[in-house]
Short mmCIF file of C-alpha atoms in Angstrom, two decimals:
data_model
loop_
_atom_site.label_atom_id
_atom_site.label_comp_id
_atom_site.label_asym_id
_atom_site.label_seq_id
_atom_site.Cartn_x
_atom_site.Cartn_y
_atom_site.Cartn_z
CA UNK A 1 -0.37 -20.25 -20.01
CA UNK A 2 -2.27 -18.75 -17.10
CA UNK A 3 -5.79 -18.31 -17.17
CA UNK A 4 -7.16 -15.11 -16.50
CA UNK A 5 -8.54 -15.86 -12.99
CA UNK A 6 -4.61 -17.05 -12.29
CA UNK A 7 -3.57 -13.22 -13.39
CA UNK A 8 -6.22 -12.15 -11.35
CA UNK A 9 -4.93 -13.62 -8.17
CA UNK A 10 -1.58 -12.64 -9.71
CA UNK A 11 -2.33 -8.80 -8.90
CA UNK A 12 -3.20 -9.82 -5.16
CA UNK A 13 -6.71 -8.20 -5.27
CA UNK A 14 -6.67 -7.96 -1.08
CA UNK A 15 -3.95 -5.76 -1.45
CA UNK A 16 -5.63 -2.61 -3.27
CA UNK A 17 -7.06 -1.30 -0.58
CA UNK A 18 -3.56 0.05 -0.25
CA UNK A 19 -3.85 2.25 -3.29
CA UNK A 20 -7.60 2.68 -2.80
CA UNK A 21 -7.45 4.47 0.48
CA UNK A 22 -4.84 7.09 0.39
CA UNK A 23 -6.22 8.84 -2.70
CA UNK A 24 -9.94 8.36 -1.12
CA UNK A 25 -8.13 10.36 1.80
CA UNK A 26 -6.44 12.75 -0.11
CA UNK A 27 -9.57 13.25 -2.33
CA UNK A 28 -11.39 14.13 1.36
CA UNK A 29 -8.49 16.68 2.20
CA UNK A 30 -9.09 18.62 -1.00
CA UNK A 31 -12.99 18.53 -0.63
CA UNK A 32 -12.24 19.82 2.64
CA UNK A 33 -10.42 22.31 1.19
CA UNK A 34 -13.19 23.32 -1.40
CA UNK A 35 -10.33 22.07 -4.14
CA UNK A 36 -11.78 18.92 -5.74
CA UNK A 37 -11.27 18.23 -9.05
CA UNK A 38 -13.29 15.14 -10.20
CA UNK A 39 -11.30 13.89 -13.10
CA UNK A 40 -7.50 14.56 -11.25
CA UNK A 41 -8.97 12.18 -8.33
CA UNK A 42 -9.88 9.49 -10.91
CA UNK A 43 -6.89 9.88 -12.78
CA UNK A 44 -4.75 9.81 -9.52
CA UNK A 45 -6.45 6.40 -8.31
CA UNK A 46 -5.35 4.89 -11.76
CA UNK A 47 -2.15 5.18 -11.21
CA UNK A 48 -1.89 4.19 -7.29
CA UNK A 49 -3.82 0.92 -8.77
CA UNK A 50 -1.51 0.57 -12.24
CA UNK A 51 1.67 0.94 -9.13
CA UNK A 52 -0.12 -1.48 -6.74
CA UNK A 53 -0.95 -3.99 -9.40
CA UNK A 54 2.45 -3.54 -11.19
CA UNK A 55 4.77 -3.93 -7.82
CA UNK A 56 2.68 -6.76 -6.97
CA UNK A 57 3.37 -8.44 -10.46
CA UNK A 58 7.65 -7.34 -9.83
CA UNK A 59 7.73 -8.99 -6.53
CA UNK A 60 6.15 -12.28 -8.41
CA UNK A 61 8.85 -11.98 -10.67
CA UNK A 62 11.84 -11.29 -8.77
CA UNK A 63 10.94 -13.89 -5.99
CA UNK A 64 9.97 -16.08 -8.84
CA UNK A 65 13.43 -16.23 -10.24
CA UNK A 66 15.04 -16.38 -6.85
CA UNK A 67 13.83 -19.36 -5.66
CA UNK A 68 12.20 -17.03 -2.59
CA UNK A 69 8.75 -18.36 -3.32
CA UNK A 70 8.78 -22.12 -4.39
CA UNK A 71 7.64 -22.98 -0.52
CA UNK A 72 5.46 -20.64 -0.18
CA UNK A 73 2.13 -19.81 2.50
CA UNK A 74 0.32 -17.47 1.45
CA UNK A 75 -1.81 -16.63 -2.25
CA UNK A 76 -0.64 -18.21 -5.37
CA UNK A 77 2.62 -16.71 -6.87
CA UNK A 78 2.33 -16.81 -11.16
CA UNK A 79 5.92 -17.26 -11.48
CA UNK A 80 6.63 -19.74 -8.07
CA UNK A 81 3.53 -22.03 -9.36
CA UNK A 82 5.18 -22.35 -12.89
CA UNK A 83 1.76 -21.20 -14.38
CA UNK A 84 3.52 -18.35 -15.89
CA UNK A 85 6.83 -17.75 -17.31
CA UNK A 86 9.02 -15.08 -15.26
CA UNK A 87 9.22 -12.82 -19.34
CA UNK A 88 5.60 -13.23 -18.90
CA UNK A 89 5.39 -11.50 -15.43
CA UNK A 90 8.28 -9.00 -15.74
CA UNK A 91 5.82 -7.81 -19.01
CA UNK A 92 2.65 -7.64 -16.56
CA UNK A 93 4.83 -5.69 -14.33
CA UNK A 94 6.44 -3.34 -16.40
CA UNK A 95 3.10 -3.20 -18.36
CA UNK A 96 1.26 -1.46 -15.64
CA UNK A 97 4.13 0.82 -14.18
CA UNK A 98 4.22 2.82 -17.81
CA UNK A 99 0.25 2.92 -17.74
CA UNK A 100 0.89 4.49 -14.04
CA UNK A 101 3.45 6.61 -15.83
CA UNK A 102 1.67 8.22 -18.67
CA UNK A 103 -1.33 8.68 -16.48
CA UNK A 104 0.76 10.77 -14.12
CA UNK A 105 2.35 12.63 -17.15
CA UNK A 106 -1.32 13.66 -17.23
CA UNK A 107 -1.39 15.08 -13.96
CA UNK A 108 1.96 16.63 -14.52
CA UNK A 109 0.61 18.41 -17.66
CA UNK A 110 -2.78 19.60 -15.77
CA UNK A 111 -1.11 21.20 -12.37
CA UNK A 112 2.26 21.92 -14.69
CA UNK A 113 4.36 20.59 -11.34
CA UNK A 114 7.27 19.28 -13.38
CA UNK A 115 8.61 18.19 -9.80
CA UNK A 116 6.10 15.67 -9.31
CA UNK A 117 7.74 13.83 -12.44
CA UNK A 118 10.59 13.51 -9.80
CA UNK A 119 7.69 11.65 -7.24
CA UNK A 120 6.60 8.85 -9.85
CA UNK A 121 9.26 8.46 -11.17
CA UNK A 122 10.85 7.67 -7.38
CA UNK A 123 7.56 5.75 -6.83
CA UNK A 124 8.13 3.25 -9.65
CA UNK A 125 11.87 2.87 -8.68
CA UNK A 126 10.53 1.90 -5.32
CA UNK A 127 8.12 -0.24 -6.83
CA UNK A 128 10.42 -2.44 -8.53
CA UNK A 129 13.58 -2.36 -6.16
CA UNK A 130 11.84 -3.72 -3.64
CA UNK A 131 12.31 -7.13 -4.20
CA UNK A 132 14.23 -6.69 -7.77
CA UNK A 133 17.58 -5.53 -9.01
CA UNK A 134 21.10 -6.99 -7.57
CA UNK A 135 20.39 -5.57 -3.78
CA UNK A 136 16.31 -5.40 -2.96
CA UNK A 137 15.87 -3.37 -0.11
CA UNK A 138 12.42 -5.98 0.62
CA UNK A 139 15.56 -7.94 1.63
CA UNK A 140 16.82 -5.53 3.60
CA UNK A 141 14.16 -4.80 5.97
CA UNK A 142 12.96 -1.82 4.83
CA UNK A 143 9.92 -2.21 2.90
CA UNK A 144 8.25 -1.03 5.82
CA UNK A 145 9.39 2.17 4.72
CA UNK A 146 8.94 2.50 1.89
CA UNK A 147 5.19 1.30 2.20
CA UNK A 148 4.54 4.08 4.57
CA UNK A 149 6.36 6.64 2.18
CA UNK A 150 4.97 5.62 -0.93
CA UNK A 151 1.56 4.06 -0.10
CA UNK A 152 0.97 6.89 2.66
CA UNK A 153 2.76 9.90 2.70
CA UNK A 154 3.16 10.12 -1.19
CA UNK A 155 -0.46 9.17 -2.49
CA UNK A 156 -1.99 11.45 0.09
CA UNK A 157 -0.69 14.33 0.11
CA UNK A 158 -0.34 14.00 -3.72
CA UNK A 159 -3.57 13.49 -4.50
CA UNK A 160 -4.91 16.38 -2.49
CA UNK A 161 -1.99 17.97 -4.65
CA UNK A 162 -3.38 17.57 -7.73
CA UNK A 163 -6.37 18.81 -6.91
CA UNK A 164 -6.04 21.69 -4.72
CA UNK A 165 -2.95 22.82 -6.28
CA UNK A 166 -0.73 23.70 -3.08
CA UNK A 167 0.97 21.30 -0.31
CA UNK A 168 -1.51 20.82 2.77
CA UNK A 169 -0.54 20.41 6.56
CA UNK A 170 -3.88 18.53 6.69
CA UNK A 171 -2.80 16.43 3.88
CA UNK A 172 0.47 15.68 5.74
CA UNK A 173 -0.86 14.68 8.86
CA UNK A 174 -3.77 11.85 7.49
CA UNK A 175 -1.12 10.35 5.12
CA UNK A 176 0.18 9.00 9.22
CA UNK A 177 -2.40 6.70 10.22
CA UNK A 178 -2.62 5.66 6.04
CA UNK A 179 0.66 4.80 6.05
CA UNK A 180 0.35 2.59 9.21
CA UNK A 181 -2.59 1.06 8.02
CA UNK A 182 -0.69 0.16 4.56
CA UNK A 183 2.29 -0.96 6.61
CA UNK A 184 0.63 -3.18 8.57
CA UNK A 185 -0.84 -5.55 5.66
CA UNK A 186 3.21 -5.78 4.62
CA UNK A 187 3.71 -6.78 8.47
CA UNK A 188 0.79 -9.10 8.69
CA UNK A 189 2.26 -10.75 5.33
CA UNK A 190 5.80 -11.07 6.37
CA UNK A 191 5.19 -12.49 9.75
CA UNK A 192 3.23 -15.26 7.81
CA UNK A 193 6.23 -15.90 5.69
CA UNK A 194 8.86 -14.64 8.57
CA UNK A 195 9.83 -18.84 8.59
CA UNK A 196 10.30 -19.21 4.96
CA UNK A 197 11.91 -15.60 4.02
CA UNK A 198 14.80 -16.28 6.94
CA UNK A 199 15.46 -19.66 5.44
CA UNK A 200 15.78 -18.24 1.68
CA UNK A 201 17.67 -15.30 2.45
CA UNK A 202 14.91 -12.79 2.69
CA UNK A 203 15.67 -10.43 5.41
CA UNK A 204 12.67 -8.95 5.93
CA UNK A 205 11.69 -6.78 9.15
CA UNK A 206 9.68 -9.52 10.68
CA UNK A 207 12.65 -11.79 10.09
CA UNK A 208 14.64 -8.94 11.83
CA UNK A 209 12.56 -8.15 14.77
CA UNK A 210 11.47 -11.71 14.93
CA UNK A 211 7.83 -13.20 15.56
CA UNK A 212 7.00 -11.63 18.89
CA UNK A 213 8.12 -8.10 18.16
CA UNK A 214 6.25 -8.15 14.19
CA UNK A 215 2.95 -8.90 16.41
CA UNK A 216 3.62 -5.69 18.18
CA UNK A 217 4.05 -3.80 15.70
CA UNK A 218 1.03 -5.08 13.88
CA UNK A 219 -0.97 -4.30 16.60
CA UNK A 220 0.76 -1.02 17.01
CA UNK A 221 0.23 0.16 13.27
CA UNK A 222 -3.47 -0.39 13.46
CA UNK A 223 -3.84 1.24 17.36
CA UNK A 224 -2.10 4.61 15.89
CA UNK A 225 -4.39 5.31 13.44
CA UNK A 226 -7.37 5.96 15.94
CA UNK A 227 -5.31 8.02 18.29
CA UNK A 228 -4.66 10.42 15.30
CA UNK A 229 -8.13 10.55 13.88
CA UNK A 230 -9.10 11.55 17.77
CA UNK A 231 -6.23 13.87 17.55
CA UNK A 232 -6.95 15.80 14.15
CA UNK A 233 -10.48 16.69 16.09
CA UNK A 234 -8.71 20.26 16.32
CA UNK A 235 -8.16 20.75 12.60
CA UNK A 236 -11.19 18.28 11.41
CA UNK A 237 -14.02 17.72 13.92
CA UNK A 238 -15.28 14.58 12.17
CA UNK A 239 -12.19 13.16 11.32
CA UNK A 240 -12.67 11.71 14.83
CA UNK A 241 -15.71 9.17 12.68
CA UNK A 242 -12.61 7.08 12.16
CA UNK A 243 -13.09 5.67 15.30
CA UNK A 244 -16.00 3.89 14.41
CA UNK A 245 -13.92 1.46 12.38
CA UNK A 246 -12.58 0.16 15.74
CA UNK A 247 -14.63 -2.78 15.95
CA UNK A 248 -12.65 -4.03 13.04
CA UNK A 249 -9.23 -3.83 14.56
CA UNK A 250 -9.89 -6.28 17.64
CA UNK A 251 -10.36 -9.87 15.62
CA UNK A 252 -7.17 -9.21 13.46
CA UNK A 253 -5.44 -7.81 16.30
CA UNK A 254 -6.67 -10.70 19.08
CA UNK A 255 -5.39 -13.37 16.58
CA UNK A 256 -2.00 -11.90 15.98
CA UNK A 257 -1.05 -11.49 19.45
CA UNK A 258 -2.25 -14.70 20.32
CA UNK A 259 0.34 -16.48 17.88
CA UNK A 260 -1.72 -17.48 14.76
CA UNK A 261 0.84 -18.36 12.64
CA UNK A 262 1.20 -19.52 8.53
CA UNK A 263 -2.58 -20.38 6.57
CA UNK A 264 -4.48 -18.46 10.35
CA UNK A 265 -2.75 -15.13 8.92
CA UNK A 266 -4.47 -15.19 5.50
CA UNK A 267 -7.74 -14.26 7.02
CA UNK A 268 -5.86 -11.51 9.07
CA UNK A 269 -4.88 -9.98 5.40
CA UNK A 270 -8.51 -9.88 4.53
CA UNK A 271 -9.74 -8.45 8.10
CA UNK A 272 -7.07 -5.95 7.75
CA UNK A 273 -7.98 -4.91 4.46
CA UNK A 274 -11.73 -4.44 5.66
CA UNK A 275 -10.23 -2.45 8.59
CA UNK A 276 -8.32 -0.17 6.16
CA UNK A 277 -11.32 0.12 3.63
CA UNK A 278 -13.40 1.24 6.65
CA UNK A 279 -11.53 3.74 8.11
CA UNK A 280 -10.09 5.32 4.84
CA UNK A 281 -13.99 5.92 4.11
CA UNK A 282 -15.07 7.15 7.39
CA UNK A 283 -11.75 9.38 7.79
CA UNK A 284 -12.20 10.41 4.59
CA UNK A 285 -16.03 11.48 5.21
CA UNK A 286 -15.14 13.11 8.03
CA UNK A 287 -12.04 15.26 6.28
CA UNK A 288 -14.26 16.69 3.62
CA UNK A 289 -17.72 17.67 5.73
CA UNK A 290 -16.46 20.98 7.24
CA UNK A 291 -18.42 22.14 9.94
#
């Protein structure tokens, strides 16, 4: 039976800044926007945790019962360690993608946008196709994809959504560098694994584009981000306070494009994270104080 602290580690805590962000963003388009709603914002970060948590708990599972993670890098994996059984897991998982959907039944019921039933209900599809079902698209090399979709684009300009009540341009254009920023933890991670996913099967896009061309594009999804917070200076003056978070970009980005490979790439999760968590807040500051 796992302990607690083993579920813990489970839910990958390094990765919520991935659902943290994009609703802190959205949240700063619809203050912006004089359309914040308190409780909707709360409500909306539950789920984009309950997702975050639960797809993290589904990929334990399916690459559990695969085989993909028995030599494995990175964090502990419940159902790869044997300190959970793969029922247990698939529970955990499904568990927290029906607390993500009643709380967005919630939001449904509030803004009475039956279409954004539609949304989650595509969201937790993605969520668990990734790496499950007979033909994961993780495998396939496009999780990518659907990270920038679903932990950009979708949380984003949904959450300023549910708040403000109409679909925003603004909204649209800061789910970009949000997207990138989630992306690039999912590139960071599967360049650290890009060894052990091409030997078990995994295609992912690192095992695709291969070492040398995932460090690009790690360095390239967390250079974007600051050329659009410059650029939304003509919608959003102080958007441009992004840019502060800059510092944080060259450590991760010096060690990836100087070939740190397996355990050096850990640390380059947690920088990254830091990185997002810094300029989510700062973008989002700079979003909601109109001048």
């Amino acid at each position: 039976m796992a302990t607690p602290g083993q579920w813990i580690a489970g839910a990958r805590p390094r990765t919520l800044p991935n659902a943290i962000v994009p609703v802190m963003v959205g949240t700063g388009v619809a203050i912006g926007e004089d359309g914040f709603v308190w409780w909707r914002a709360i409500v909306a970060l539950l789920v984009a945790l309950s997702l975050q948590i639960g797809v993290n708990y589904a990929n334990d599972y399916s690459d559990g019962i695969r085989g993909t993670d028995d030599q494995r890098v990175g964090p502990m994996r419940l159902v790869g360690s044997r300190v959970a059984t793969p029922p247990q897991v698939l529970a955990a998982a499904l568990g927290c993608f029906g607390v993500a959907a009643v709380l967005g039944l919630i939001l449904v019921l509030a803004t009475r946008a039956w279409w954004v039933l539609l949304v989650g209900a595509a969201a937790i599809a993605a969520a668990w196709f990734y790496t499950g079902g007979k033909s994961p698209y993780g495998y396939r090399a496009l999780g990518e994809v659907a990270v920038f979709t679903f932990f950009g684009i979708v949380p984003v300009v949904g959450t300023a959504y549910v708040q403000t009540e109409h679909l925003s341009w603004a909204a649209l254009v800061a789910s970009i560098p949000v997207g990138l920023l989630s992306c690039s933890m999912l590139v960071v991670n599967n360049l650290r694994d890009v060894a052990t996913d091409g030997e078990s099967g995994k295609r992912t896009l690192a095992v695709v584009l291969g070492a040398a061309r995932t460090r690009t594009l790690y360095a390239t999804c967390l250079i974007v981000p600051f050329v659009i917070a410059l650029a939304m200076i003509l919608v959003a003056p102080l958007a441009a306070a992004a840019v502060l978070a800059a510092p944080l970009a060259i450590a991760p980005v010096k060690t990836v494009l100087n070939g740190a490979v397996g355990p050096a790439l850990i640390g380059v999760l947690q920088q990254t994270g830091k990185l997002q968590l810094a300029y989510g807040l700062l973008f989002t500051l700079g979003l909601a104080i109109t001048l």
